[in-house]
CSV table of C-alpha atoms and ligand atoms in Angstrom, one decimal:
chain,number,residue,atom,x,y,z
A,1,UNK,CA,125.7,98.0,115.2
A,2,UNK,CA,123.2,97.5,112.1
A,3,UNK,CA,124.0,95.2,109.5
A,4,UNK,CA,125.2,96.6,106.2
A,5,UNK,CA,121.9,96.9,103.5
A,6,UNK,CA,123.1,95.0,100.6
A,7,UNK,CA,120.7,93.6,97.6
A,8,UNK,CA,119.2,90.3,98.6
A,9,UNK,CA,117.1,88.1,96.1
A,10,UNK,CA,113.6,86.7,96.9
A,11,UNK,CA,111.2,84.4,96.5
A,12,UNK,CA,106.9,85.0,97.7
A,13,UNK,CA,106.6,82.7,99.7
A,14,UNK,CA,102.8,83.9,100.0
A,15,UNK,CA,100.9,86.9,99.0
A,16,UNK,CA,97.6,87.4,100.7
A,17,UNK,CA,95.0,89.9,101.4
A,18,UNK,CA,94.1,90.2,105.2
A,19,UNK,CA,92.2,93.4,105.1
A,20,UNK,CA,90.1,95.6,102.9
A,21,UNK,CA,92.9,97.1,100.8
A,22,UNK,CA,96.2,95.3,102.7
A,23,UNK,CA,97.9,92.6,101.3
A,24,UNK,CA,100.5,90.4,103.5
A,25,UNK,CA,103.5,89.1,101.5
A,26,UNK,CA,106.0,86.6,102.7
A,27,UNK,CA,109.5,86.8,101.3
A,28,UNK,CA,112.2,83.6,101.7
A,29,UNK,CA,115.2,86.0,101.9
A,30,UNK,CA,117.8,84.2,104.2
A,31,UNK,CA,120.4,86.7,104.7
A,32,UNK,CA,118.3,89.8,105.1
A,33,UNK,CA,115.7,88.2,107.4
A,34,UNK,CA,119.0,87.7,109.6
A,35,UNK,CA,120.0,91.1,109.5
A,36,UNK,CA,116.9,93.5,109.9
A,37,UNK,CA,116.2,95.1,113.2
A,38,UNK,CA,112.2,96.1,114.2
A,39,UNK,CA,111.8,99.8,112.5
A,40,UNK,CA,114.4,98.9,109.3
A,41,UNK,CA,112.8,98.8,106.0
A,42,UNK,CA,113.6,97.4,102.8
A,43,UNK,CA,113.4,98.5,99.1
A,44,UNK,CA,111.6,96.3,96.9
A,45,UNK,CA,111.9,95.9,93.4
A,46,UNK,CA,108.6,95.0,92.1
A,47,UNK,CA,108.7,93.5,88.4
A,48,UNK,CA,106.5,94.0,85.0
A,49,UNK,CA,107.1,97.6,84.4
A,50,UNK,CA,110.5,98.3,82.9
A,51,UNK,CA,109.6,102.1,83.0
A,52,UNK,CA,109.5,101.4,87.2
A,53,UNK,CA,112.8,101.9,88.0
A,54,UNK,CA,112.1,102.6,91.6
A,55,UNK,CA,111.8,100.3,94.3
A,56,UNK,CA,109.3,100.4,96.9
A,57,UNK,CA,110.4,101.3,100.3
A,58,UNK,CA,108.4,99.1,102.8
A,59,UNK,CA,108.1,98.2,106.6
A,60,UNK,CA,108.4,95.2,107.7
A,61,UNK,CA,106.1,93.3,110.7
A,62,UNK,CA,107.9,90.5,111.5
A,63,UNK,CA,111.8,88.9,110.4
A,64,UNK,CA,112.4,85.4,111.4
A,65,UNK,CA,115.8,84.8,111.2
A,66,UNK,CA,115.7,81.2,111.9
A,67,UNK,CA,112.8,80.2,108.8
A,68,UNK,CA,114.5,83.1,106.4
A,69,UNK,CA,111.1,84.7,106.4
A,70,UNK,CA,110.7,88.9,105.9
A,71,UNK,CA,106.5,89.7,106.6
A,72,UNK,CA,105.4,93.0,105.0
A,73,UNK,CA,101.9,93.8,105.3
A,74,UNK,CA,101.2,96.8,102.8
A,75,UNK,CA,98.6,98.8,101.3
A,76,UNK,CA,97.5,98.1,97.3
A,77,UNK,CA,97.7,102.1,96.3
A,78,UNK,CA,99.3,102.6,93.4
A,79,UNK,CA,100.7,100.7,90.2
A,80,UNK,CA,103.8,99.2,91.9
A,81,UNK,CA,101.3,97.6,95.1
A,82,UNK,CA,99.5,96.8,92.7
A,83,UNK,CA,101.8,94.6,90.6
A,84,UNK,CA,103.3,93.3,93.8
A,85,UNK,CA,100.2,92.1,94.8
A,86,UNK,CA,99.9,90.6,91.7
A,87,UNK,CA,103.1,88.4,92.8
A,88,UNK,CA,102.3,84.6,93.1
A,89,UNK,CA,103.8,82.3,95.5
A,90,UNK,CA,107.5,81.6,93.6
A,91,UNK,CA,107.3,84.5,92.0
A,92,UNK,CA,111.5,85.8,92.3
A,93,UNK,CA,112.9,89.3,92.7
A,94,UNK,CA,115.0,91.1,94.9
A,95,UNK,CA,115.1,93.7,97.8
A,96,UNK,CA,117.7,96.0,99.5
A,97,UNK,CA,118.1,96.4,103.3
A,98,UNK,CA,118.2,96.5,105.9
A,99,UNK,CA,117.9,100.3,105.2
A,100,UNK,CA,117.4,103.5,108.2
A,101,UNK,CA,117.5,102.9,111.7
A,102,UNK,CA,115.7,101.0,113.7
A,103,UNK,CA,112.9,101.6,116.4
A,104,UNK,CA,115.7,102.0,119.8
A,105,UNK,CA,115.0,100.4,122.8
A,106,UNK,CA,114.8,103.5,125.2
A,107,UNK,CA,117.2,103.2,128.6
A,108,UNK,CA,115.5,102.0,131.5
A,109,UNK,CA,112.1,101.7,129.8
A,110,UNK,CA,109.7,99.4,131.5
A,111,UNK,CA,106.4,100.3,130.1
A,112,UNK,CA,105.7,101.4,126.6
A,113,UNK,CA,102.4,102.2,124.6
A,114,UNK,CA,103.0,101.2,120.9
A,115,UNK,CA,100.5,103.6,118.8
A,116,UNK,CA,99.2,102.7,114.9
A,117,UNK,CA,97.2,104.5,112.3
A,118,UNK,CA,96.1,102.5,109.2
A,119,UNK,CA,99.3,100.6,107.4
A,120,UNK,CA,101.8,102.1,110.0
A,121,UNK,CA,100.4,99.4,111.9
A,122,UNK,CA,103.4,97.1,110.0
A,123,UNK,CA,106.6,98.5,112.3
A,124,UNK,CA,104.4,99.1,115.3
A,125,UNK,CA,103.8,95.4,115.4
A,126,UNK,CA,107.8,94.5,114.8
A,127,UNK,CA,108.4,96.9,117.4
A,128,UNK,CA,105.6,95.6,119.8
A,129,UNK,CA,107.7,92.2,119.5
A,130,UNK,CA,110.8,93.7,120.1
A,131,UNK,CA,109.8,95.1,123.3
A,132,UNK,CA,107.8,92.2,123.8
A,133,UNK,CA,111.3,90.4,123.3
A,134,UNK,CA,113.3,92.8,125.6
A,135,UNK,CA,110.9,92.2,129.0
A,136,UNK,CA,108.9,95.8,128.6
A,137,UNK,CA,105.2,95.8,129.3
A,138,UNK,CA,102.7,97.1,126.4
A,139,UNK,CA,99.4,98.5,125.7
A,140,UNK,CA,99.0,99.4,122.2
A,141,UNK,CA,96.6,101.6,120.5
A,142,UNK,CA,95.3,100.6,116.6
A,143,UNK,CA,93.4,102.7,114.5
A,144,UNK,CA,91.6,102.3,111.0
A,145,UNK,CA,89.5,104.3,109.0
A,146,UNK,CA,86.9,101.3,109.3
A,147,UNK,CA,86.2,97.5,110.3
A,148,UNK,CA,87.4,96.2,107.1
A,149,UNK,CA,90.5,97.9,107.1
A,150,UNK,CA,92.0,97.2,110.4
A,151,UNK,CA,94.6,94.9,110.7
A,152,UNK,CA,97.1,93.6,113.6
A,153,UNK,CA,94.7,93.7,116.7
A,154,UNK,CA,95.3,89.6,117.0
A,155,UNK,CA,98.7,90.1,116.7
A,156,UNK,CA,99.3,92.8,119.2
A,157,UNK,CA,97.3,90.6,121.7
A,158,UNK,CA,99.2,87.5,120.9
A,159,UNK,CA,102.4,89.9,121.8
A,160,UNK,CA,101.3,90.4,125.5
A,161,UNK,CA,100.2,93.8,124.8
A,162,UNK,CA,98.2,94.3,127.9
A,163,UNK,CA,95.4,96.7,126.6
A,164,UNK,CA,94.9,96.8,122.6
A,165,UNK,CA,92.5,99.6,122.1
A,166,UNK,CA,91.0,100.2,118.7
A,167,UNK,CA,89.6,103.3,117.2
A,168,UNK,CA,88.2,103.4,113.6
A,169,UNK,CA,86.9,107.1,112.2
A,170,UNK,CA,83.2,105.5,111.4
A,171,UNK,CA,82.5,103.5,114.9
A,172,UNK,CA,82.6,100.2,112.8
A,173,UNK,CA,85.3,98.8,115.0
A,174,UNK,CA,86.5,99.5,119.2
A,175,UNK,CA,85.7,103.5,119.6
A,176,UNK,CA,84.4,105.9,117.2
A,177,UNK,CA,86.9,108.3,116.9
A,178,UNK,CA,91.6,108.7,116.6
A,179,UNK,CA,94.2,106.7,118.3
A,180,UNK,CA,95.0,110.3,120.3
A,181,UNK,CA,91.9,110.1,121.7
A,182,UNK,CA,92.7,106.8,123.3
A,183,UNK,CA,95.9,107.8,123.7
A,184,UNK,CA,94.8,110.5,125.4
A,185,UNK,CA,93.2,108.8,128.0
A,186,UNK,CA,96.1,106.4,128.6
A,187,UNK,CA,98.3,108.7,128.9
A,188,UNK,CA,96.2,110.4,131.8
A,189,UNK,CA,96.1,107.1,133.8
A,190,UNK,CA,99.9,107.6,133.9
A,191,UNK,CA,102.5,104.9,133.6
A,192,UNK,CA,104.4,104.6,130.2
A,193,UNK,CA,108.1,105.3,130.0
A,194,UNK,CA,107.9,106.0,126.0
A,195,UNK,CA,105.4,105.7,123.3
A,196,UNK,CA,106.2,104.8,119.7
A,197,UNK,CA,104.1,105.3,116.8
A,198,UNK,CA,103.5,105.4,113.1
A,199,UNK,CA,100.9,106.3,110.9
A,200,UNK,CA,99.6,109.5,109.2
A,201,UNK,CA,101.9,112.6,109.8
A,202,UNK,CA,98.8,114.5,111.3
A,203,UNK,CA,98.0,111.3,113.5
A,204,UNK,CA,102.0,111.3,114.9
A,205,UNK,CA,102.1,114.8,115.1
A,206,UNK,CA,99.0,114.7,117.5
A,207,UNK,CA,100.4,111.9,119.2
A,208,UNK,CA,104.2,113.6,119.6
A,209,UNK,CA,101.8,116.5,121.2
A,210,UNK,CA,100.2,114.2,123.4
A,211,UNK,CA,103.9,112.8,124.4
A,212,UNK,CA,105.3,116.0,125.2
A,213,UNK,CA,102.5,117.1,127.2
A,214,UNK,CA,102.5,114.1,130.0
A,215,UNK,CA,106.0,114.3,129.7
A,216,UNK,CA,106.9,110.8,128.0
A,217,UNK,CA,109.5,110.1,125.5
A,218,UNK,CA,108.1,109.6,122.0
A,219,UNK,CA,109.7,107.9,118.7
A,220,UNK,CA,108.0,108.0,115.6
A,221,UNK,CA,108.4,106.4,112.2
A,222,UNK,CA,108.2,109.1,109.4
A,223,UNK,CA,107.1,108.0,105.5
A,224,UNK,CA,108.5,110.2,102.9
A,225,UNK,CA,108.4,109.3,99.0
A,226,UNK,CA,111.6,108.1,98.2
A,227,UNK,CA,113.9,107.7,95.6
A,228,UNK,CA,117.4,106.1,96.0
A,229,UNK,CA,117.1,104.9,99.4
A,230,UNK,CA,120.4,106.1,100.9
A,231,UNK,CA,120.7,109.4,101.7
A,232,UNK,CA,122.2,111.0,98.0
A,233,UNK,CA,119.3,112.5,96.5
A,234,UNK,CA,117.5,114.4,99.4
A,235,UNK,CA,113.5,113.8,98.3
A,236,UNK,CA,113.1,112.2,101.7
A,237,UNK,CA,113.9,115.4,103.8
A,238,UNK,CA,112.3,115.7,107.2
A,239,UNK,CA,112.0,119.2,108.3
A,240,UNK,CA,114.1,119.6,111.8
A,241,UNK,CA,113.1,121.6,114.9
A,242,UNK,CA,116.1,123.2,115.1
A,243,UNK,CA,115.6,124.1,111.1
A,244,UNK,CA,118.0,121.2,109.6
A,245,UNK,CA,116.8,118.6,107.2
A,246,UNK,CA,117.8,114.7,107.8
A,247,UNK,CA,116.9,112.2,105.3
A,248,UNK,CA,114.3,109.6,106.2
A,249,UNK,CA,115.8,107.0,104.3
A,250,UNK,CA,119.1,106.8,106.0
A,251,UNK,CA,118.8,109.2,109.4
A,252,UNK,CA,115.2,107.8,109.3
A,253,UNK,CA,112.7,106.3,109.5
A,254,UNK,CA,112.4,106.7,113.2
A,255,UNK,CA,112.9,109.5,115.0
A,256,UNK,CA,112.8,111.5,118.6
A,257,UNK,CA,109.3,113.2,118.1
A,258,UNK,CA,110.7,115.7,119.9
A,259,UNK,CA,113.3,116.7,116.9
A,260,UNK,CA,110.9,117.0,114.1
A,261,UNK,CA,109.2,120.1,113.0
A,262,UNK,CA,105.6,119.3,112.8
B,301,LIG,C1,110.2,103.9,105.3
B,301,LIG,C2,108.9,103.5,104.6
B,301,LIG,C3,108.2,102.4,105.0
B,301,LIG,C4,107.0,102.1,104.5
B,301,LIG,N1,106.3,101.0,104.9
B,301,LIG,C5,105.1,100.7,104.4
B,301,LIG,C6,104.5,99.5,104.8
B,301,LIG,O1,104.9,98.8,105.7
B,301,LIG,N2,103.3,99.2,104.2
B,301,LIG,C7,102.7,100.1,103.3
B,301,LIG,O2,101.6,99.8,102.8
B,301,LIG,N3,103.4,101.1,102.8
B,301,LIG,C8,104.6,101.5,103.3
B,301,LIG,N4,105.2,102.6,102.9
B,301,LIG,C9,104.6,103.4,101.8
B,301,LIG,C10,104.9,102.7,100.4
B,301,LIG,O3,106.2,102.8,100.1
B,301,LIG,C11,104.0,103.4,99.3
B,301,LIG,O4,102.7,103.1,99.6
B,301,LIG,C12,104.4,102.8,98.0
B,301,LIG,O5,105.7,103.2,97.6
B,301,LIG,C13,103.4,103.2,96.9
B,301,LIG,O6,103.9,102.7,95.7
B,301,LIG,P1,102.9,102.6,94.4
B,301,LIG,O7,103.7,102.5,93.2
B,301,LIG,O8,101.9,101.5,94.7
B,301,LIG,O9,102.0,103.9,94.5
B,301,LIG,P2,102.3,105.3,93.8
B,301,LIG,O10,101.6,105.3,92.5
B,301,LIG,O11,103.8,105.6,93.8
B,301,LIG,O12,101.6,106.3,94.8
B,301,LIG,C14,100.2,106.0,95.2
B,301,LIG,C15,99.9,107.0,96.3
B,301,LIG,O13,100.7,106.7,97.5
B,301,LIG,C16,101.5,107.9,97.8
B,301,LIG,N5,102.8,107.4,98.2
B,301,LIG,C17,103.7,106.8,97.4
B,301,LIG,N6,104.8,106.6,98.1
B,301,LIG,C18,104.7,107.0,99.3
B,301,LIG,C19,105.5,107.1,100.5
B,301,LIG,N7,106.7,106.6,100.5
B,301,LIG,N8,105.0,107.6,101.6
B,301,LIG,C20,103.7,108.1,101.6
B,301,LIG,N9,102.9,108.1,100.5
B,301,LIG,C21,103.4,107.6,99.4
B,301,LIG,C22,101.5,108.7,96.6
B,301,LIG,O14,101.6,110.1,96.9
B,301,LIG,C23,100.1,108.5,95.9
B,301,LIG,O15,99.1,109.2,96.5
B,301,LIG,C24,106.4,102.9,103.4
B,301,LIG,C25,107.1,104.1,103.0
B,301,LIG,C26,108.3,104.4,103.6
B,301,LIG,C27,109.1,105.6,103.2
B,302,LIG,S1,115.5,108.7,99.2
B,302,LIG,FE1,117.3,109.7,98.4
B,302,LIG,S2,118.0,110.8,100.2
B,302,LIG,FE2,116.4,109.6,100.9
């Protein structure tokens, strides 16, 4: 069973930029380091804008329960990344989580292929540990629109992840070309019991595609804008195949590919 999301304060531990555009930011938050499962997020209130009353839902990549540590790599787009970028090293505030569902663990799984397009790259590493963790062989699949913004290669190979390949759209990094082109081509060697991925809806929807095709289970993790963060005011809905909405904040964020409507 998940633990219960509550609101945990914080302190930045560190705030740094590791890639063109991505910032990594370490929060000391004891409690909800403990309780977040690979594929959970958390909402984070960023301060210096009182007219900001929205937190920012974010992934994170790694939580160490035994330093009290929460990693979040994230992307400077907008005025809160911005200001949480802007956050020093001491700097306080306070997050709640663990929110959604995390990445499962599919039944009798023994080989996986972990897939990542630009900042989704931040659950597919926690879930490339947890499978990691749980004895399942990985390749993994990474892909950035260039060189400068790709981020998480290292630490896929430092997870065992048997093949890392990287695509970027320009050629300035691995392939020239998408993550479902290499997917494509693992997928044809055969192998994998499930694939999970995250990353632009176009990129998972080509990749659920892909999936369904060579007949291998496929979870994705779904970004919506989002407003309260648990499942009351429905601006996270994810359009269903069977032509329900579920909320990506609290049914979400990872789902069966197979049950969205792409
Ligand atoms: C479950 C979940 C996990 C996420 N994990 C990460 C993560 O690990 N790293 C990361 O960099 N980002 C992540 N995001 C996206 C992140 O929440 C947004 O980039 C952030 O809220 C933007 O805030 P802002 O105030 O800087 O930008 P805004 O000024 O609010 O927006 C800037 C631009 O980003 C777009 N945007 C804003 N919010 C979202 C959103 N939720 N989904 C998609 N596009 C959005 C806007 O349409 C606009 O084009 C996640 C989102 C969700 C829902
Ligand atoms: S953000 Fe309100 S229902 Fe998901």
């Amino acid at each position: 069973m998940t633990a219960a999301a509550g609101v945990h304060d914080f302190e930045v531990v560190s705030n740094e930029p590791v890639a063109e555009g991505l910032m990594r930011i370490v929060l000391s938050a004891p409690a909800l380091a403990a309780g977040l499962e690979a594929g959970q997020f958390v909402n984070v209130a960023v301060p210096g804008d009182a007219s900001q009353i929205l937190r920012i839902p974010l992934s994170f990549s790694r939580a160490d329960a035994e330093a009290g540590t929460v990693e979040i790599v994230y992307a400077v787009v907008g005025d809160g990344t911005r200001r949480l970028a802007a956050m020093a090293p001491g700097a306080r505030s306070s997050a709640v989580g663990p929110c959604g569902n995390p990445w499962p663990l599919v039944e009798g799984a023994r080989r996986a292929c972990v897939v990542a397009g630009g900042v989704g790259v931040t659950p597919v590493v926690a879930c490339a540990r947890m499978l990691a963790g749980a004895g399942v062989d990985l390749d993994a699949v990474v892909g950035a629109q260039t060189a400068s913004r790709l981020w998480g290669v290292e630490e896929l190979r430092a997870l065992g992840a048997g093949r890392v390949e990287v695509t970027t759209d320009d050629g300035t990094a691995g392939r020239r070309g998408f993550t479902t082109d290499a997917l494509s081509e693992l997928l044809a060697a055969g192998g994998y019991d499930v694939v999970y991925a995250c990353g632009p809806e176009v990129m998972m929807a080509g990749v659920a595609r892909l999936c369904r095709e060579a007949g291998v289970a496929c979870r994705v993790s779904m970004e919506r804008m989002m407003c309260c963060g648990f499942g009351a005011c429905g601006t996270c809905n994810v359009a269903m195949a069977d032509g329900s909405y579920k909320s990506c904040c609290k049914d979400g964020p990872v789902f069966d590919a197979e049950e969205v409507a792409w």
